[in-house]
Coordinates of C-alpha atoms and ligand atoms in Angstrom, one line a residue:
X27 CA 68.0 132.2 48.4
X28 CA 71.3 133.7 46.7
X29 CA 74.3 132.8 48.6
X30 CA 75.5 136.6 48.6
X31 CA 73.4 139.9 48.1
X32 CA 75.7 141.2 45.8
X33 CA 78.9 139.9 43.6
X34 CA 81.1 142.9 42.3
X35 CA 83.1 141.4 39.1
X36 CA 86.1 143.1 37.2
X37 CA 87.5 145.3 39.3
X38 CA 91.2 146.2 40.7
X39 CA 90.8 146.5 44.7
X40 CA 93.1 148.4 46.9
X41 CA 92.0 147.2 50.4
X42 CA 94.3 149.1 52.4
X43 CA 94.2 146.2 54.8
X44 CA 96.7 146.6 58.3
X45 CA 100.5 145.2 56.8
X46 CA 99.9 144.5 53.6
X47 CA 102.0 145.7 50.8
X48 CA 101.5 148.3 48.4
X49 CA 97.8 149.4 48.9
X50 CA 96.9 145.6 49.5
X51 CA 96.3 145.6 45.2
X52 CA 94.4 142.6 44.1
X53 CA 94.1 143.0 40.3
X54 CA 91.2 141.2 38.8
X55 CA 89.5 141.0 41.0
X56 CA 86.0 139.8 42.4
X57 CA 84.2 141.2 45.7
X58 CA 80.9 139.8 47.1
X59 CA 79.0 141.5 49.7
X60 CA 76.5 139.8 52.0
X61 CA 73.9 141.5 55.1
X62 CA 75.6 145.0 54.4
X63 CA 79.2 143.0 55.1
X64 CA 82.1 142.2 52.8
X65 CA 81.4 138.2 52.6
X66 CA 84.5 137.3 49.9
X67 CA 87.4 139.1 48.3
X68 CA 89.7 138.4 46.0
X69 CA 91.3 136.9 42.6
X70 CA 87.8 136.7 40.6
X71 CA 89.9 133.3 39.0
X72 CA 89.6 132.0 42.8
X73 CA 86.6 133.1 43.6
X74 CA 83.7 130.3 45.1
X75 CA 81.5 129.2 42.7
X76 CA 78.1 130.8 45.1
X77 CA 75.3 132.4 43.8
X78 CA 74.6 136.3 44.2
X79 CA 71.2 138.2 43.6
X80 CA 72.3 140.7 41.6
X81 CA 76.1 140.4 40.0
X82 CA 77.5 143.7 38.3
X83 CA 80.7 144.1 36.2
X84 CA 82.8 147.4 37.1
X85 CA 84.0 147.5 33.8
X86 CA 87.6 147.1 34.8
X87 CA 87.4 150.4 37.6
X88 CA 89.0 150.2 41.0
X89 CA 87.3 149.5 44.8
X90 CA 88.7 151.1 47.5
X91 CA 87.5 151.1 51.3
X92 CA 85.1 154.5 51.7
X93 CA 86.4 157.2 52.7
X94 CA 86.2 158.3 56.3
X95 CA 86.7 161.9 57.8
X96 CA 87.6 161.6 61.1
X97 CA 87.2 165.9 62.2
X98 CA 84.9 168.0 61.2
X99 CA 83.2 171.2 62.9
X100 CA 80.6 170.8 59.8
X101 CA 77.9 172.2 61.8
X102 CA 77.5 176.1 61.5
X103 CA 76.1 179.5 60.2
X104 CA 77.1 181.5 58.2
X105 CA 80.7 181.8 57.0
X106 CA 84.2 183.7 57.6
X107 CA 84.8 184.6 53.6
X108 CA 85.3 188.3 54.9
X109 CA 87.6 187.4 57.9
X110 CA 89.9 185.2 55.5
X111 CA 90.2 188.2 52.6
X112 CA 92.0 189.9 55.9
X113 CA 93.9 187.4 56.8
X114 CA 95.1 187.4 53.3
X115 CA 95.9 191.2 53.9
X116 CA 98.2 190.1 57.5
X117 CA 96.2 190.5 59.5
X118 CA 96.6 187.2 62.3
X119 CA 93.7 185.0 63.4
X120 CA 94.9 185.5 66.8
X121 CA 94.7 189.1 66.6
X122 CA 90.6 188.7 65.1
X123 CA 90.0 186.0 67.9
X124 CA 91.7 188.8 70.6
X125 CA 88.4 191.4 69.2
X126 CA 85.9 189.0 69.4
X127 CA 86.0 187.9 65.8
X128 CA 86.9 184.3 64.6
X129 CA 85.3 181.5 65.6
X130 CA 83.1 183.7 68.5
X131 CA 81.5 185.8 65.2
X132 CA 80.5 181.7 64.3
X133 CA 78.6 181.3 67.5
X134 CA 77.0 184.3 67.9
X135 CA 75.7 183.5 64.3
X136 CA 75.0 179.5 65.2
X137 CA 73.4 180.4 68.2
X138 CA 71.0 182.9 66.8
X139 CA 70.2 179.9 63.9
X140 CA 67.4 177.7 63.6
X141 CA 67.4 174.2 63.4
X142 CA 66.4 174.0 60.2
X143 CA 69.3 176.5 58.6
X144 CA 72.0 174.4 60.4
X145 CA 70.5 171.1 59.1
X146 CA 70.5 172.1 55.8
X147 CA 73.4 173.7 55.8
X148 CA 75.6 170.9 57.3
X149 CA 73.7 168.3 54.7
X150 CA 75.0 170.3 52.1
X151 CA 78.7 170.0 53.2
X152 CA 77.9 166.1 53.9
X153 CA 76.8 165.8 49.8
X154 CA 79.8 167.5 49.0
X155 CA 82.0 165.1 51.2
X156 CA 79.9 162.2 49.6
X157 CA 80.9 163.2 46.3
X158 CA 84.4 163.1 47.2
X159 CA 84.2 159.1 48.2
X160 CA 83.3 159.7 52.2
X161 CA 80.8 157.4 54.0
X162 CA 81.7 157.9 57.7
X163 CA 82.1 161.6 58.6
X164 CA 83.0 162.6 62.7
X165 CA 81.1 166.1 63.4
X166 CA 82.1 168.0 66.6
X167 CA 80.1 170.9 68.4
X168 CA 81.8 173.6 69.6
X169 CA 80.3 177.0 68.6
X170 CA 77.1 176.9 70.7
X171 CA 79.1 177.1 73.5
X172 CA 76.2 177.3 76.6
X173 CA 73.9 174.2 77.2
X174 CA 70.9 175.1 75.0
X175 CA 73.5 175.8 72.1
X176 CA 75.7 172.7 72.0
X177 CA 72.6 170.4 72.9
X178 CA 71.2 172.3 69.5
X179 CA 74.6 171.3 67.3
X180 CA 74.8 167.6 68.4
X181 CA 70.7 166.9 67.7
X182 CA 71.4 168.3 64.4
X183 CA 74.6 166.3 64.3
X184 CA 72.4 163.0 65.3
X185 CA 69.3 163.6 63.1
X186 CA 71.9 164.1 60.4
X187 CA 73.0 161.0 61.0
X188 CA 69.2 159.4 61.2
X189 CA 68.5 161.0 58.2
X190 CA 71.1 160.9 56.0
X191 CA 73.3 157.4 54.1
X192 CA 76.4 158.4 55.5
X193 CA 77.3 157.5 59.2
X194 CA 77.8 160.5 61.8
X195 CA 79.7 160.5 64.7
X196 CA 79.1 163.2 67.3
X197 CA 81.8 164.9 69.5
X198 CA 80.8 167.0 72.2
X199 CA 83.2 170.1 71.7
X200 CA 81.7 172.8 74.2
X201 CA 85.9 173.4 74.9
X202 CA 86.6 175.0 71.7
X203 CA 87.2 178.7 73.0
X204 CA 85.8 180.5 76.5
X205 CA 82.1 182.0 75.8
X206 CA 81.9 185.9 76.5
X207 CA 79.8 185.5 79.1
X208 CA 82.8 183.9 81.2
X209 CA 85.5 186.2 79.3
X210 CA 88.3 185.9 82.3
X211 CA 86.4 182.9 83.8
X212 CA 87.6 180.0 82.1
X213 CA 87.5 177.6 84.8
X214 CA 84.4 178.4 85.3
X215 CA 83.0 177.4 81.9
X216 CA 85.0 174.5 82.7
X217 CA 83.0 173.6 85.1
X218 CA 79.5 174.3 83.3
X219 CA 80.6 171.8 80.9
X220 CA 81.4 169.4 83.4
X221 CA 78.9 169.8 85.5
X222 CA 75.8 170.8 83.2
X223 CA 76.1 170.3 79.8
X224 CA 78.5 167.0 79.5
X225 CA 75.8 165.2 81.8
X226 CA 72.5 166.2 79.7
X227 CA 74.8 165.0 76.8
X228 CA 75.1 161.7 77.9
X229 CA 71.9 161.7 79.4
X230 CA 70.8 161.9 75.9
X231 CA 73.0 159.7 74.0
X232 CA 74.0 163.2 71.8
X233 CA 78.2 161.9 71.5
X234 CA 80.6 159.2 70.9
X235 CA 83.1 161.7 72.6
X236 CA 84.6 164.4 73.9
X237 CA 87.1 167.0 72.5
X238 CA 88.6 170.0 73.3
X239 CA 91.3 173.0 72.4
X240 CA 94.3 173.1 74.1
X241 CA 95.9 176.2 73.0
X242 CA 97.0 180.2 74.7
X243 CA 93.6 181.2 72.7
X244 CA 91.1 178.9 74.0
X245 CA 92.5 176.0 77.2
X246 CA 95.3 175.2 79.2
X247 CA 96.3 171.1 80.1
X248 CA 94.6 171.7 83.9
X249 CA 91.7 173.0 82.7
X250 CA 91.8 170.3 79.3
X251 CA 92.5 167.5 82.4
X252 CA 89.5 168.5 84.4
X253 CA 87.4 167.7 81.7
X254 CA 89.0 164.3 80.7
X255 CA 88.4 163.4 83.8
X256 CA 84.8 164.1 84.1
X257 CA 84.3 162.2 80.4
X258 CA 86.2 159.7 82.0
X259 CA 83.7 159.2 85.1
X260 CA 80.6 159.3 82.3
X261 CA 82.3 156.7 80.4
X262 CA 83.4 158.8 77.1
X263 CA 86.4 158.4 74.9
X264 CA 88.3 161.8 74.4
X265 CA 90.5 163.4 71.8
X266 CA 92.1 166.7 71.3
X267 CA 93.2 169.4 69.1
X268 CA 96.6 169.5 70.6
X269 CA 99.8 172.2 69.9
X270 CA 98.1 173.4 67.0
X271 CA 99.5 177.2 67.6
X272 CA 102.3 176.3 70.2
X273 CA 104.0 173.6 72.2
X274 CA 101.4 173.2 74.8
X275 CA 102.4 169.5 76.1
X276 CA 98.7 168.7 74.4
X277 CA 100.0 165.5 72.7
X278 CA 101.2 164.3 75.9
X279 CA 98.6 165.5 77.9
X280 CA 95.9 163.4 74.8
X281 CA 98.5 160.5 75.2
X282 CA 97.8 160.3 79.2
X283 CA 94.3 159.8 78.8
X284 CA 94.2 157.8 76.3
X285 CA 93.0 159.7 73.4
X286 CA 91.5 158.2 70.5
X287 CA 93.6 160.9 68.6
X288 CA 95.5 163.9 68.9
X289 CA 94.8 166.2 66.1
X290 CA 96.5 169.3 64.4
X291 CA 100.6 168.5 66.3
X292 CA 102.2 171.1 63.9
X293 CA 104.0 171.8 67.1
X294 CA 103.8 168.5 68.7
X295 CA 107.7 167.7 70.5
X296 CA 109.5 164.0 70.2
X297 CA 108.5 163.3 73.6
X298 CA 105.0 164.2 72.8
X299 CA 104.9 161.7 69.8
X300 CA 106.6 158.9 72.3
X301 CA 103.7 159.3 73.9
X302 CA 101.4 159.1 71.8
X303 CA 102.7 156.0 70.4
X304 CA 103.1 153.9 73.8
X305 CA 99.2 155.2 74.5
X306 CA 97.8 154.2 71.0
X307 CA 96.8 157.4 70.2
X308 CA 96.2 157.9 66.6
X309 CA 97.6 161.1 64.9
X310 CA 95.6 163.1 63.0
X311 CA 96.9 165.9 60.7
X312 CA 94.5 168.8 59.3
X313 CA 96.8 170.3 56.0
X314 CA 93.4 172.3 55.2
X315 CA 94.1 174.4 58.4
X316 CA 98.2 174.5 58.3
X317 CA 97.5 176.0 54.6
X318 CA 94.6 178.7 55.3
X319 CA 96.4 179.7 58.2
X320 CA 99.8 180.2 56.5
X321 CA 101.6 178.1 59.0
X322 CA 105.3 176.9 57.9
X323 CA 105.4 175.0 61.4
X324 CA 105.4 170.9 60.0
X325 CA 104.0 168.5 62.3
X326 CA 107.0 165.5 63.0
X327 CA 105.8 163.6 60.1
X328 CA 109.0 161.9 60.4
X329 CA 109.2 161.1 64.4
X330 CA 105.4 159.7 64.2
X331 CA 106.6 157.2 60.9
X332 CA 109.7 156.5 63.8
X333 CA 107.9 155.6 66.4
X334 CA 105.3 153.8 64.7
X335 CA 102.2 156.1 65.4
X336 CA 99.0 155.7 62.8
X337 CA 98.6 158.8 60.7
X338 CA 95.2 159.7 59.6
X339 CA 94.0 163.1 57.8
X340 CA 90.5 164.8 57.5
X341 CA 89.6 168.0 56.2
X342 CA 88.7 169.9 60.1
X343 CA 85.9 171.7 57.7
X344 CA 85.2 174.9 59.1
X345 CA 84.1 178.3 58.4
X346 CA 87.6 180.0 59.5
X347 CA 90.7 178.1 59.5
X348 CA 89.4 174.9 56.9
X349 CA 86.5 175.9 54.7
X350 CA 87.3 172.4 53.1
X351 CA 84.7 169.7 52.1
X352 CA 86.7 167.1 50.0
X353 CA 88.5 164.2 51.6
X354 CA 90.3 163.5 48.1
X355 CA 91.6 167.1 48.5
X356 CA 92.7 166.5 52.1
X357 CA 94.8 163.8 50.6
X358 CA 95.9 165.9 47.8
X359 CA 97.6 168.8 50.8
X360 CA 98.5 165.9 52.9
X361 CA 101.0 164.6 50.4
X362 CA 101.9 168.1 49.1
X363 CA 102.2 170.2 52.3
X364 CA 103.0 166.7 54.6
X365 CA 105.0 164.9 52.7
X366 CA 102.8 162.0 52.9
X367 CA 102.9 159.1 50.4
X368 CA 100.0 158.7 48.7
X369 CA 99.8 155.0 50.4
X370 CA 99.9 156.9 53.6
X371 CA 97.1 159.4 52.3
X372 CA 95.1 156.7 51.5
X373 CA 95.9 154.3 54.9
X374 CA 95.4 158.4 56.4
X375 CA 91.6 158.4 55.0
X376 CA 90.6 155.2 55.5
X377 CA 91.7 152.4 58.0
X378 CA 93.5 155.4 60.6
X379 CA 90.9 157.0 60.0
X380 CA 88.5 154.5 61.6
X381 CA 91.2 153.6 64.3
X382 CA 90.9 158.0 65.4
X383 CA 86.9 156.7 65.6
X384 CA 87.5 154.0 67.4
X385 CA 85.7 152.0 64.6
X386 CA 86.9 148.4 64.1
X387 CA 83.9 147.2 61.7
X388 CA 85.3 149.6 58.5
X389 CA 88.1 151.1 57.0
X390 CA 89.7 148.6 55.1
X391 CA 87.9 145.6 52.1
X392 CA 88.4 142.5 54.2
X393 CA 86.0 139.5 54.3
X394 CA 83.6 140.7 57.5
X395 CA 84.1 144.5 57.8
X396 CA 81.4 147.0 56.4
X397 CA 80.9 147.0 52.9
X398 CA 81.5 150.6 52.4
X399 CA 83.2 150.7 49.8
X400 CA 84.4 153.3 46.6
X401 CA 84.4 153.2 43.3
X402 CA 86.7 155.3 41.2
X403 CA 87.6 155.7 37.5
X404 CA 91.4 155.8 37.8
X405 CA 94.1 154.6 36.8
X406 CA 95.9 153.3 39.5
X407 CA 95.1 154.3 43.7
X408 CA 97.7 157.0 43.7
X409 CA 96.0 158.9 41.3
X410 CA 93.2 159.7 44.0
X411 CA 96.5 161.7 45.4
X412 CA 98.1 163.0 42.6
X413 CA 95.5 164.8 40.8
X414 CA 93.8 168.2 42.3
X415 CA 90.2 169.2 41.6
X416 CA 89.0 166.4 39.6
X417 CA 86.0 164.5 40.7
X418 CA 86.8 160.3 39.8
X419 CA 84.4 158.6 42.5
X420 CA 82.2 156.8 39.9
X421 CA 80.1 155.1 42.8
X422 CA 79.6 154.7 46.6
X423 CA 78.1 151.9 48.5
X424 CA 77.4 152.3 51.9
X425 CA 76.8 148.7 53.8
X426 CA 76.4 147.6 50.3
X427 CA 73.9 149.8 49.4
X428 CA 74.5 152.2 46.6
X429 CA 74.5 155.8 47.8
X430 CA 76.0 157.7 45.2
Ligands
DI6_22 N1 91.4 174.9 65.6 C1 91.0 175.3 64.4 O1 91.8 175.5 63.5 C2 89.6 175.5 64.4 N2 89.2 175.1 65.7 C3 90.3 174.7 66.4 O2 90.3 174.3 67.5 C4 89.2 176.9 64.1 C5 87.7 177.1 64.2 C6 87.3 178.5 63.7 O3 88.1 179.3 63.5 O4 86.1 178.6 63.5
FE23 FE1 89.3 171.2 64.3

């Protein structure tokens, strides 16, 4: 029996690991991966003289941890390539949500949709994230909106993830925007959710969480609080897309309960990030939205660096407001529209990332964590930021296992 599965020679590694300088670099490397895990990293002049079952040479290329996006709504039919042609032409997405359009013209399509067409549409988008480095990708509900409908979304969400390499987690998301069959009612959609769908849910093992929209188009904190509570009794981990629009006190409201992250925070106050940082909540920022949107409202990149809070990004791909599929692109806007250094973009994808998960087994190349890990043809780790629109993953293992 081989002492490791496999031993990855002449690399450069960026492992991205929690305080360690610039990327965590280890030049010349060596990386050996045993039982799906990362069983030895580092100088390949100091690594143990074991034997592996199969050794390859990278030919001098770099390793860096998978990539991980941490929101997507990548579940839907058809698209919103009409609606965004007249948002291009002024007109606001507030104002097509207001007339029933936006992401209500997405669930009366995804409701009407079979299995099947979801499935294979979703896959798709997953390949397309593949390709881009990704290995873990988060996948919320949210435009089923009645019990039938969201149970639909998260079975395709978890046969995804039965059926696919990469790993899925599912978000229950009923609390995107109010049905129109309780237009005016939204507390009592609230309580469907609490009371009907978010117990079959668990019932049936269909999420690793709950989410919800805190916003004037969609929920209020009382009615967002309600439902934290209720995930709370049933033993769920939340998260929110908080002050996306507007200053709704959604950071702080996330940062009460605990969130595993608070996503969007273009209007997120100092207080709010306070918050968030004495809670643990992670911070995750979507420039794929802030860009199709138009928005010139920055999140506090600067106050979250201040008060210490993680920063992860992810590419919220979905039909209206983040028809984005790449997580190197993310990290491309991040930096550009963010201000993010590419260190961050790449901490952003990867080890936040997990952290807005609440994954502790990936994330980062260290001896023991998941050997998810990809392979690029660059130059250095920055260039996964600095260049737009070029395709350098060159491989991607997936618990050692090479997917792509
Ligand atoms: N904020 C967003 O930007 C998306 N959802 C949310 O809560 C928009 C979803 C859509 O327009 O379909
Ligand atoms: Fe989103």
């Amino acid at each position: 029996m081989a002492d490791w599965d496999l031993l990855l020679t002449d690399l450069h590694v960026a492992t991205l690991a929690e305080g360690a300088a610039d990327y965590g670099i280890v030049r010349d490397a060596a990386l050996a991966v045993d039982d799906g895990e990362i069983a030895w990293l580092g100088p390949a002049a100091e690594r143990p003289r074991k034997s592996a079952a199969e050794t390859r040479s990278l030919g001098g290329r770099w390793a860096t941890p998978a990539l991980i996006d941490c929101h997507t709504h990548l579940i839907f039919a058809g698209d919103r390539a009409g609606e965004f042609e007249e948002r291009l032409s002024g007109v606001a997405y507030a104002d097509i949500a207001e007339r029933g359009g936006g992401i209500l013209s997405t669930v009366r399509a995804t409701r009407d949709a079979e299995i099947d067409t979801l499935y294979e549409g979703a896959h798709s988008r997953l390949r397309q994230l593949a390709a881009s480095g990704v290995a873990t990708v988060e996948i919320k509900s949210g435009y089923g909106l009645d019990v039938a409908s969201e149970l639909k979304m998260l079975g395709v969400a978890r046969n995804l993830g039965d059926t696919s390499d990469l790993s899925i987690q599912a978000t229950l998301l009923a609390a995107h925007t109010v049905p129109p069959e309780y237009s005016g009612n939204a507390n009592g959609y609230i309580d469907l959710i609490c009371h009907e769908i978010l117990p079959e849910v668990v019932e049936r093992e269909l999420a690793d969480a709950v989410d919800a929209y805190c916003e004037h188009v969609a929920f209020d904190a009382p009615q967002v609080a309600k439902l934290f509570r209720r995930a709370e009794e049933l033993g769920l981990p939340v998260r929110l897309h908080a002050d996306q629009l507007s200053d709704g006190g959604g950071a702080e409201l996330a940062a009460h309960f605990k969130a595993l992250s608070a996503d969007h925070l273009e209007y997120t106050n100092e207080a709010g990030v306070r918050a968030m940082a004495s809670a643990g909540t992670v911070a995750v920022l979507l420039p794929g939205a802030f860009l199709t949107l138009g928005e010139t409202q920055h999140p506090p990149v600067a106050a979250l660096r201040e008060y210490g809070v993680p920063i992860a990004l992810a590419t919220d791909c979905n039909p209206g407001t983040s028809p984005l599929c790449s997580m190197t692109e993310a990290m491309a806007l991040g930096s550009r529209l963010f201000g993010l250094t590419p260190e961050e973009c790449l901490a952003g994808a990867t080890r936040n990332a997990a952290r807005a998960l609440g994954l502790d087994d990936r994330g980062t190349l260290e001896k023991g964590r998941r050997a998810d890990i990809a392979v690029w043809d660059i130059e250095h780790p920055r260039d996964l930021v600095y260049w737009m629109g070029t395709r350098s993953l060159d491989e991607l293992l997936i618990a050692g296992i090479a997917v792509a």
